[in-house]
PDB file of C-alpha atoms in Angstrom:
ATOM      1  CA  UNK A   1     -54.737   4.306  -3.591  1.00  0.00           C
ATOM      2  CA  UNK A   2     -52.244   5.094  -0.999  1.00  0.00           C
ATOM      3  CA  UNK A   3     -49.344   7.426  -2.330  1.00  0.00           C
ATOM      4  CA  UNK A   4     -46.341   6.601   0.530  1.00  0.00           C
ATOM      5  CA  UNK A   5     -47.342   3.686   2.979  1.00  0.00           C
ATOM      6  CA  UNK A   6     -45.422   2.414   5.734  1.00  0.00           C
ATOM      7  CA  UNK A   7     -45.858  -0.991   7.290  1.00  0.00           C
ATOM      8  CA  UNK A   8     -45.767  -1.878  10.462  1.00  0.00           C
ATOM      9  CA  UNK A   9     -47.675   1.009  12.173  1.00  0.00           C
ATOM     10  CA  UNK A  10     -46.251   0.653  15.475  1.00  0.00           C
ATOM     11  CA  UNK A  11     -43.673  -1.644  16.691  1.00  0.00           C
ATOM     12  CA  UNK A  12     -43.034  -2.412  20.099  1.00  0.00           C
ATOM     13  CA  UNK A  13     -39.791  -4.507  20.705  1.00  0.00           C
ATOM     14  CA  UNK A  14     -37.127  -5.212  23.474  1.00  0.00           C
ATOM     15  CA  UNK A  15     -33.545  -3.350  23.180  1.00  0.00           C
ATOM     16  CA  UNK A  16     -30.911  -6.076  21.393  1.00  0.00           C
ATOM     17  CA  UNK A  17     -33.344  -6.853  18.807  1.00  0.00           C
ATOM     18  CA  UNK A  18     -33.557  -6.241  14.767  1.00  0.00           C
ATOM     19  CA  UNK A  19     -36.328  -4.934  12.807  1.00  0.00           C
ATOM     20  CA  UNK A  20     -37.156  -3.492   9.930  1.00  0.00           C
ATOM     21  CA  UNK A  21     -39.627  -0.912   8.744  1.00  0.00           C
ATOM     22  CA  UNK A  22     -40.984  -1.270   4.951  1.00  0.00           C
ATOM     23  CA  UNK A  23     -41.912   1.748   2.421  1.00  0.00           C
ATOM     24  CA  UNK A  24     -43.499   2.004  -0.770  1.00  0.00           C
ATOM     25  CA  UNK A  25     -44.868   4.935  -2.835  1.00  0.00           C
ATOM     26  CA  UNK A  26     -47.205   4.806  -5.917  1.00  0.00           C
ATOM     27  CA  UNK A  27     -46.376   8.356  -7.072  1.00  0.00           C
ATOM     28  CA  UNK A  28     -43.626   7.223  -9.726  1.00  0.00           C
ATOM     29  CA  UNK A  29     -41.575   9.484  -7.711  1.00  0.00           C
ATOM     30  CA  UNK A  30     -37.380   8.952  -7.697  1.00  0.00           C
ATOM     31  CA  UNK A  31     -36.244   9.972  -4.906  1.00  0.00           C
ATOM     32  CA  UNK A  32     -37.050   8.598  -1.271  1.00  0.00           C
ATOM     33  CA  UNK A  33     -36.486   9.567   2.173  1.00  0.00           C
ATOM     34  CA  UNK A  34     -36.180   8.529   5.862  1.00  0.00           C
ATOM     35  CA  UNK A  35     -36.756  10.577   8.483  1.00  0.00           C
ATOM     36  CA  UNK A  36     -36.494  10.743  12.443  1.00  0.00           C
ATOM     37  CA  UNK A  37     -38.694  12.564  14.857  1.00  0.00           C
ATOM     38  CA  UNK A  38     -38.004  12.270  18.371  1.00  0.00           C
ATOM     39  CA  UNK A  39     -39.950  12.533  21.363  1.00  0.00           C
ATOM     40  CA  UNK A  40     -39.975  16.725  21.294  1.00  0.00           C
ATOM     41  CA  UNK A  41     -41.849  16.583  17.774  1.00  0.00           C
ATOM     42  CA  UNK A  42     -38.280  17.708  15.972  1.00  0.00           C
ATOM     43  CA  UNK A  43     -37.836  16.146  12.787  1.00  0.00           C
ATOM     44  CA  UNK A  44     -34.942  15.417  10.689  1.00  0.00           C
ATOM     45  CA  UNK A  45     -33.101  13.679   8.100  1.00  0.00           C
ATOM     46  CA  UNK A  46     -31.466  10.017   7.972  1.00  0.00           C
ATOM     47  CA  UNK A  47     -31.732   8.998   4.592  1.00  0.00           C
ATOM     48  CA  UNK A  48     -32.147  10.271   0.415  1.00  0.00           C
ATOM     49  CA  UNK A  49     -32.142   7.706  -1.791  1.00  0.00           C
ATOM     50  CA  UNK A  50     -32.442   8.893  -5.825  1.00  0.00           C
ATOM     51  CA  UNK A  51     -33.116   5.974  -8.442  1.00  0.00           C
ATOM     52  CA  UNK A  52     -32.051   3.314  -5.444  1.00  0.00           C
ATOM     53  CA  UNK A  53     -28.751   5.052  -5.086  1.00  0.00           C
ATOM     54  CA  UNK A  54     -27.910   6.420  -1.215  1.00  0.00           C
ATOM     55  CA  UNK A  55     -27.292  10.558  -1.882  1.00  0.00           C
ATOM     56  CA  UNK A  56     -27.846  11.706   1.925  1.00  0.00           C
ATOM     57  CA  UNK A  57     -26.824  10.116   4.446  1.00  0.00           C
ATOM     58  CA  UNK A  58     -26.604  11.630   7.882  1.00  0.00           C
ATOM     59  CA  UNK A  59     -25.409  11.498  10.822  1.00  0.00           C
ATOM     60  CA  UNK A  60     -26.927   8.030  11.599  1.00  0.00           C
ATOM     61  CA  UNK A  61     -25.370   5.023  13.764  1.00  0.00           C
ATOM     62  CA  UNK A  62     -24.284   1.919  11.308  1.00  0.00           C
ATOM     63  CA  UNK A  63     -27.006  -0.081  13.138  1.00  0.00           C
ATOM     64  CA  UNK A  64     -29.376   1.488  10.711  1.00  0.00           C
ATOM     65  CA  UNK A  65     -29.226   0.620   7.170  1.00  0.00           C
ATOM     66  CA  UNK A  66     -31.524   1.513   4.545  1.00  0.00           C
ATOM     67  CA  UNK A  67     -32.253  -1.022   1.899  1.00  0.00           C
ATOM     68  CA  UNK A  68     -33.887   0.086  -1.547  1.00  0.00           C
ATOM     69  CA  UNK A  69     -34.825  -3.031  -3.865  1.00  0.00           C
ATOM     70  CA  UNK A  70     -36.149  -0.445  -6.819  1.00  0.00           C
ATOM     71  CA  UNK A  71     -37.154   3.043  -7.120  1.00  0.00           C
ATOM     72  CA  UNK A  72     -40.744   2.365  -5.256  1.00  0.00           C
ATOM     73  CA  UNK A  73     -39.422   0.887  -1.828  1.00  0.00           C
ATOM     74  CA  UNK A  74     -36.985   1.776   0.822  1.00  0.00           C
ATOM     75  CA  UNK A  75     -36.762  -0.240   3.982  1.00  0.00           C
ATOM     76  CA  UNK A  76     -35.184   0.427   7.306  1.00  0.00           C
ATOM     77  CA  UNK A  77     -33.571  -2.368   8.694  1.00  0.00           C
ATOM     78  CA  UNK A  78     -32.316  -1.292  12.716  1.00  0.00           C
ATOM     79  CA  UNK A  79     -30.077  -3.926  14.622  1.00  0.00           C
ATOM     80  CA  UNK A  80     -29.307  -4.077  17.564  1.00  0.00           C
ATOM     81  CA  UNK A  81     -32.354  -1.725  19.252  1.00  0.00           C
ATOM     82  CA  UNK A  82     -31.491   0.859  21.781  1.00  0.00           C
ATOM     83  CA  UNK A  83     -33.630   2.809  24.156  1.00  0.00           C
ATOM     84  CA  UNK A  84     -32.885   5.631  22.323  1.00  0.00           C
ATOM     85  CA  UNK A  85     -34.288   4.466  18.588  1.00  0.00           C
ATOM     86  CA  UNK A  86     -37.647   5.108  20.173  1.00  0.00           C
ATOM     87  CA  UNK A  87     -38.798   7.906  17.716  1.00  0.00           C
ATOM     88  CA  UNK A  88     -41.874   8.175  14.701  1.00  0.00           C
ATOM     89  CA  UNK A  89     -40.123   7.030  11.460  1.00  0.00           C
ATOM     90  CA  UNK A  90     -41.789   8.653   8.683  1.00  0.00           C
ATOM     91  CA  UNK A  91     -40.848   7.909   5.200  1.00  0.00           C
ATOM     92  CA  UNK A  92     -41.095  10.559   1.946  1.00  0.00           C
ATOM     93  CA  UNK A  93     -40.997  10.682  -1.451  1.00  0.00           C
ATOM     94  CA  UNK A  94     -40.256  13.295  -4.134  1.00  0.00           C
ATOM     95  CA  UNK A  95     -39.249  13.893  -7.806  1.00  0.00           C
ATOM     96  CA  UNK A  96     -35.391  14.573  -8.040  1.00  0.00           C
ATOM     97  CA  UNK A  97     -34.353  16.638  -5.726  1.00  0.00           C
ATOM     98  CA  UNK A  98     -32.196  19.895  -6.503  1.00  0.00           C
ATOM     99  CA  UNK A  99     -36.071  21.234  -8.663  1.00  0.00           C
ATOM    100  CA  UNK A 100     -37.409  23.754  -7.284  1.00  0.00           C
ATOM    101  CA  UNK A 101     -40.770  21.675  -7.413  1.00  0.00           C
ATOM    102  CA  UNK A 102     -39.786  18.936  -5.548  1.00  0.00           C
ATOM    103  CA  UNK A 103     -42.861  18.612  -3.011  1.00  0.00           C
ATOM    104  CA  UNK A 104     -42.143  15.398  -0.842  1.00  0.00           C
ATOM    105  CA  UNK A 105     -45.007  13.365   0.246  1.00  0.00           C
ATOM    106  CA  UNK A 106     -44.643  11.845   3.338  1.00  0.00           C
ATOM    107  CA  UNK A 107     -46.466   8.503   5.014  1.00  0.00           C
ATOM    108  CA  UNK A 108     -48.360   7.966   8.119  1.00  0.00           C
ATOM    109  CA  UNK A 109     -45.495   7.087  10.432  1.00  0.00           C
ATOM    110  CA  UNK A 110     -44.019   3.922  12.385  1.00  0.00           C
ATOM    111  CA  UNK A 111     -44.038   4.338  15.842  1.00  0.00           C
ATOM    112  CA  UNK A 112     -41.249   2.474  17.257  1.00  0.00           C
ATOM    113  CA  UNK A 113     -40.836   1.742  20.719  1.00  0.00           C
ATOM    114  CA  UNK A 114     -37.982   0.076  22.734  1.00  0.00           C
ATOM    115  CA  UNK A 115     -38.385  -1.177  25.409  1.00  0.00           C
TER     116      UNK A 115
ATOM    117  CA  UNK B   1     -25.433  25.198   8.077  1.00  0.00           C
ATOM    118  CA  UNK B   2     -29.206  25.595   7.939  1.00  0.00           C
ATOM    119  CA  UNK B   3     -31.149  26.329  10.876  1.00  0.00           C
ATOM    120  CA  UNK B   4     -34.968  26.818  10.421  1.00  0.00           C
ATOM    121  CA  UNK B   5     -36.751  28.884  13.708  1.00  0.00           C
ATOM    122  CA  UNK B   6     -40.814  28.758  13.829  1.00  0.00           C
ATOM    123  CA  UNK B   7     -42.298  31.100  15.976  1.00  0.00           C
ATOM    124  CA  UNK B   8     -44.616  30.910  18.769  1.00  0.00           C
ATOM    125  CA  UNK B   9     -44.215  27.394  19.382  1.00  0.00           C
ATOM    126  CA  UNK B  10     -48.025  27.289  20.381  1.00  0.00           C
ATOM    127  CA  UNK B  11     -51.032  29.337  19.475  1.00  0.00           C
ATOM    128  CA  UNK B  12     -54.390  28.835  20.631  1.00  0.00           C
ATOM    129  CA  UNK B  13     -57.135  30.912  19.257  1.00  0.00           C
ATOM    130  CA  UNK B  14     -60.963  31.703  18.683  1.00  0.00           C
ATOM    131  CA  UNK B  15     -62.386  30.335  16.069  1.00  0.00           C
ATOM    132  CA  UNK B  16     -62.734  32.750  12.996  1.00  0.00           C
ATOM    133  CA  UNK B  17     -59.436  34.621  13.784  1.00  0.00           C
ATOM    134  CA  UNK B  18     -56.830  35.467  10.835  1.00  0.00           C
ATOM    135  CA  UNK B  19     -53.837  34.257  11.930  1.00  0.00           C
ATOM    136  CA  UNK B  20     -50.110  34.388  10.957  1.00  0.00           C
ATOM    137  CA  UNK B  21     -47.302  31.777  11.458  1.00  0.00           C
ATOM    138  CA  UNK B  22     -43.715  32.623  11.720  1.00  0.00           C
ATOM    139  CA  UNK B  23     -41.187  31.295  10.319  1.00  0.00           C
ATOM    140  CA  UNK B  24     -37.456  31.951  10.159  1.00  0.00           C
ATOM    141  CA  UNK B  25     -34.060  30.594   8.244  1.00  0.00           C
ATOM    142  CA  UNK B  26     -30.066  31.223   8.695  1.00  0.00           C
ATOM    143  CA  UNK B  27     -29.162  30.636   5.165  1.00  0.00           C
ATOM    144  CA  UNK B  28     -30.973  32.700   2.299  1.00  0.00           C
ATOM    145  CA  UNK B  29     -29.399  30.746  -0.398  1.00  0.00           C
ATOM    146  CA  UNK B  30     -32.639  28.013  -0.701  1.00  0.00           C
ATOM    147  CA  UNK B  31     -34.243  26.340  -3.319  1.00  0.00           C
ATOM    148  CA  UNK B  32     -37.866  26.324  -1.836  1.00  0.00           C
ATOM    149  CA  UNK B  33     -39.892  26.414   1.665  1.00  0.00           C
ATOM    150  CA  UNK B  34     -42.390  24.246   2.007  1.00  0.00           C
ATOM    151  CA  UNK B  35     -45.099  24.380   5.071  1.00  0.00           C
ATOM    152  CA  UNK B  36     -46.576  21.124   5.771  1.00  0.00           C
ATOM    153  CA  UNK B  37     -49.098  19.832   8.372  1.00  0.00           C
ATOM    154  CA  UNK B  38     -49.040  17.436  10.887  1.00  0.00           C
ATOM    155  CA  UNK B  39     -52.443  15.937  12.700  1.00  0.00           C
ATOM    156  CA  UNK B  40     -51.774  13.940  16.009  1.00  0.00           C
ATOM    157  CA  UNK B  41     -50.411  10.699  14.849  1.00  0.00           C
ATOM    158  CA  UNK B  42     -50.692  10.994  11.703  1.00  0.00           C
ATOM    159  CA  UNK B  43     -47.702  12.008   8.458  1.00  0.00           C
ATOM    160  CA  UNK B  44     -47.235  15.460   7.131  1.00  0.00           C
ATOM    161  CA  UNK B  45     -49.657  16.817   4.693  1.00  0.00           C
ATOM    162  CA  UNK B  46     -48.108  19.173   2.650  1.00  0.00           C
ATOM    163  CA  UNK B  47     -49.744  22.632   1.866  1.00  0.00           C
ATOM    164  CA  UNK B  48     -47.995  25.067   0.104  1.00  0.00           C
ATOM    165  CA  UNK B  49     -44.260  24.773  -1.523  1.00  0.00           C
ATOM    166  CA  UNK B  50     -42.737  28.328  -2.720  1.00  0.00           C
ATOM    167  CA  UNK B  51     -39.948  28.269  -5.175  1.00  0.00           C
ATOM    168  CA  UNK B  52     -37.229  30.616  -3.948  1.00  0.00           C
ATOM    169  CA  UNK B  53     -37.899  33.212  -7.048  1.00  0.00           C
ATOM    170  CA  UNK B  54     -41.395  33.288  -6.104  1.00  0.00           C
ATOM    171  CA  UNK B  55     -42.934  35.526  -3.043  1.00  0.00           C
ATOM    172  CA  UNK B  56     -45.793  33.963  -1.929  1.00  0.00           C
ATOM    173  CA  UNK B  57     -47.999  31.027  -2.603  1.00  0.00           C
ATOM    174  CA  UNK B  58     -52.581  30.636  -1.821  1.00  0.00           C
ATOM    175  CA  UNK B  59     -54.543  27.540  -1.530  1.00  0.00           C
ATOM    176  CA  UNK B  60     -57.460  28.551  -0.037  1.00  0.00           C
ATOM    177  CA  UNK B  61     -57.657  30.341   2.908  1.00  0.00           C
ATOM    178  CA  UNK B  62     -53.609  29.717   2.873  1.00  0.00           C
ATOM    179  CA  UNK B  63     -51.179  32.363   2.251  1.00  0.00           C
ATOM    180  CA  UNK B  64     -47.387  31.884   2.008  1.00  0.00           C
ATOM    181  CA  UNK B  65     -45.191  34.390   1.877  1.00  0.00           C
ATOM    182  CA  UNK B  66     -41.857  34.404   1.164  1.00  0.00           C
ATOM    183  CA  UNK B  67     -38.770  37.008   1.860  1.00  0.00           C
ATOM    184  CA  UNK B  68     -35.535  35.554   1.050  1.00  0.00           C
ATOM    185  CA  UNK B  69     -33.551  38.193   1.725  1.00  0.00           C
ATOM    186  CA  UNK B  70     -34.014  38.434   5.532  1.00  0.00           C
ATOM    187  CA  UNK B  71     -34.656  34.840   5.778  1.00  0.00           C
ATOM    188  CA  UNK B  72     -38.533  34.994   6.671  1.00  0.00           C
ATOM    189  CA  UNK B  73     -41.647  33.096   5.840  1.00  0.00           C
ATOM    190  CA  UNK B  74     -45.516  33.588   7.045  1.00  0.00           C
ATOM    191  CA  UNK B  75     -48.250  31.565   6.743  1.00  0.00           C
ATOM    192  CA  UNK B  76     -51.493  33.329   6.894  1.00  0.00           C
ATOM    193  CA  UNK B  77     -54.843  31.321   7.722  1.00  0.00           C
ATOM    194  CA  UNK B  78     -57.959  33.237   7.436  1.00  0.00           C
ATOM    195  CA  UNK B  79     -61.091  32.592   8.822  1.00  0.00           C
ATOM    196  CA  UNK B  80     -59.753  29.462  11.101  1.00  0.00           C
ATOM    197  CA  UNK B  81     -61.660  26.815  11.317  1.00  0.00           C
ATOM    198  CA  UNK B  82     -61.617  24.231  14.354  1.00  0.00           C
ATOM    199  CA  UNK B  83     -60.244  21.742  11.437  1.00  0.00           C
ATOM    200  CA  UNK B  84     -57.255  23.727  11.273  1.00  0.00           C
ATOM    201  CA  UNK B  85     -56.178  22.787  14.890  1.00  0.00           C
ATOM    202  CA  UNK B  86     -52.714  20.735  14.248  1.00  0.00           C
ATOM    203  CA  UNK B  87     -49.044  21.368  14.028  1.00  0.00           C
ATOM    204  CA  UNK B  88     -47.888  23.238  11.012  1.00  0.00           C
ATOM    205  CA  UNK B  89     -43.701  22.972   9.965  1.00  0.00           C
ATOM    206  CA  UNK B  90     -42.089  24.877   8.304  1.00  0.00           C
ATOM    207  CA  UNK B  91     -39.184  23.241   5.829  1.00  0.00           C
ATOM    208  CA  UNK B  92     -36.051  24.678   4.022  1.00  0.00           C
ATOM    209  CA  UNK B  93     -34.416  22.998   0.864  1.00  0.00           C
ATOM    210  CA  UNK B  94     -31.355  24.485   0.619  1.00  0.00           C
ATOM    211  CA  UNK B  95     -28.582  24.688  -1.961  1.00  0.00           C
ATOM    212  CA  UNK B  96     -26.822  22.233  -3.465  1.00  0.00           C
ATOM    213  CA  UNK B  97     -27.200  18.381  -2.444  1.00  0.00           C
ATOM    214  CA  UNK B  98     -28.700  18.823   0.892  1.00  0.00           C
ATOM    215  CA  UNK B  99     -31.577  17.556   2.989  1.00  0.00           C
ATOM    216  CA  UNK B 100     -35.008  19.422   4.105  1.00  0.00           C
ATOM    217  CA  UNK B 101     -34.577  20.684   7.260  1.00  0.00           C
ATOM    218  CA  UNK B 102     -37.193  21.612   9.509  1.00  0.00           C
ATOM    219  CA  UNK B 103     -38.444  23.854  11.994  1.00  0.00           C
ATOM    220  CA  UNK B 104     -39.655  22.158  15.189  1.00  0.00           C
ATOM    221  CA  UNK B 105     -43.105  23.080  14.273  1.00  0.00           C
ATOM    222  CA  UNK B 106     -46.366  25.675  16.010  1.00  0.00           C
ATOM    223  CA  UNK B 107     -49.198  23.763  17.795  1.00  0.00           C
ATOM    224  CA  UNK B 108     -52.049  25.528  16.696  1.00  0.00           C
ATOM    225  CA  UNK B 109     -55.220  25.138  18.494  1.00  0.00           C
ATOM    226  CA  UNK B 110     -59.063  26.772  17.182  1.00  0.00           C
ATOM    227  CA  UNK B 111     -61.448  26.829  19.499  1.00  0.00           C
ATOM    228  CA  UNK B 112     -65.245  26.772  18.834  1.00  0.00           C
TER     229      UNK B 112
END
């Protein structure tokens, strides 16, 4: 009964290559996020997707693009792996945002390292 | 644009202490703060979320305050248990379309 899982776990690959990074949430929620958090803990933004339409996106090289098949997944597709794409992806979920309610529920991280 | 402070960056204490968490924010104009909680290697847990007409926030031995105004949050543990040891962020949704942005987080350790 998992609310937000994240498959793989970790993911160990050589620079050049693609991957991807799935996400699905059980909580009915609409709204779904990416995040980055870098090798000093600091975590931030990539990604809001509301009702599989992109409303944030930030600052983030073209080599990553988010893919959202319906309102309960968003993958992470990376090409073209650099050294510095090592980071814990966590992915969230919330009700629309803009409510004053809108607690996001996060899931247990992909740890992806470049080698 | 939104810059969220947490202050100390560490904190180590004996167990059974009441403790407070800092946390600080550029723009007052916010929706909600939420404080989550992150174990070693795991996601973020989140505790308490307080609306931005609200001024605090319990769960337990959790406390949440809230002052808009100067752009200040607390979060009060009493009683801390060796459990509580983990990193605790602090999060501000702001106005308008925008993203959660965090604080980079206190370390807190209980010792038994």
């Amino acid at each position: 009964d998992t609310a937000v899982s994240q498959t793989p776990k970790y993911l160990v690959t050589q620079m050049g290559n693609d991957k991807s990074i799935k996400c699905e949430q059980n909580l009915g929620h609409d709204t779904m996020y990416w995040y980055k958090q870098d090798s000093k803990k600091f975590l931030k933004i990539m990604f809001s997707y509301n009702n599989k339409e992109l409303i944030i996106n930030e600052t983030v090289p073209n080599r990553f693009s988010p893919k959202s098949p319906d309102k309960a997944h968003l993958n992470l597709h990376i090409n073209s792996l650099e050294l510095g794409d090592s980071a814990v992806y966590f992915c969230a979920s919330s009700f629309e945002p803009l409510r004053g309610t809108d607690t996001q529920y996060f899931g247990p991280g992909t740890r992806l390292t470049v080698l | 644009k939104q810059e969220v402070t947490q202050i100390p960056a560490a904190l180590s204490v004996p167990e059974g202490e009441n403790l407070v968490l800092n946390c600080s924010f550029t723009d007052s104009a916010i929706y909600n703060l939420q404080w989550f909680r992150q174990d070693p290697g795991k996601g973020l847990t989140s505790l308490l979320l307080i609306q931005s007409s609200q001024r605090e926030q319990t769960s337990g031995r959790l406390n949440a305050s809230l002052d808009k105004s100067s752009g200040r949050s607390t979060l009060y543990i009493a009683a801390s248990q060796p459990g509580d040891s983990a990193t605790y962020l602090c999060a501000v949704h702001s106005s308008g379309n925008t993203p959660l942005v965090f604080g980079k987080g206190t370390r807190l350790s209980v010792i038994a």
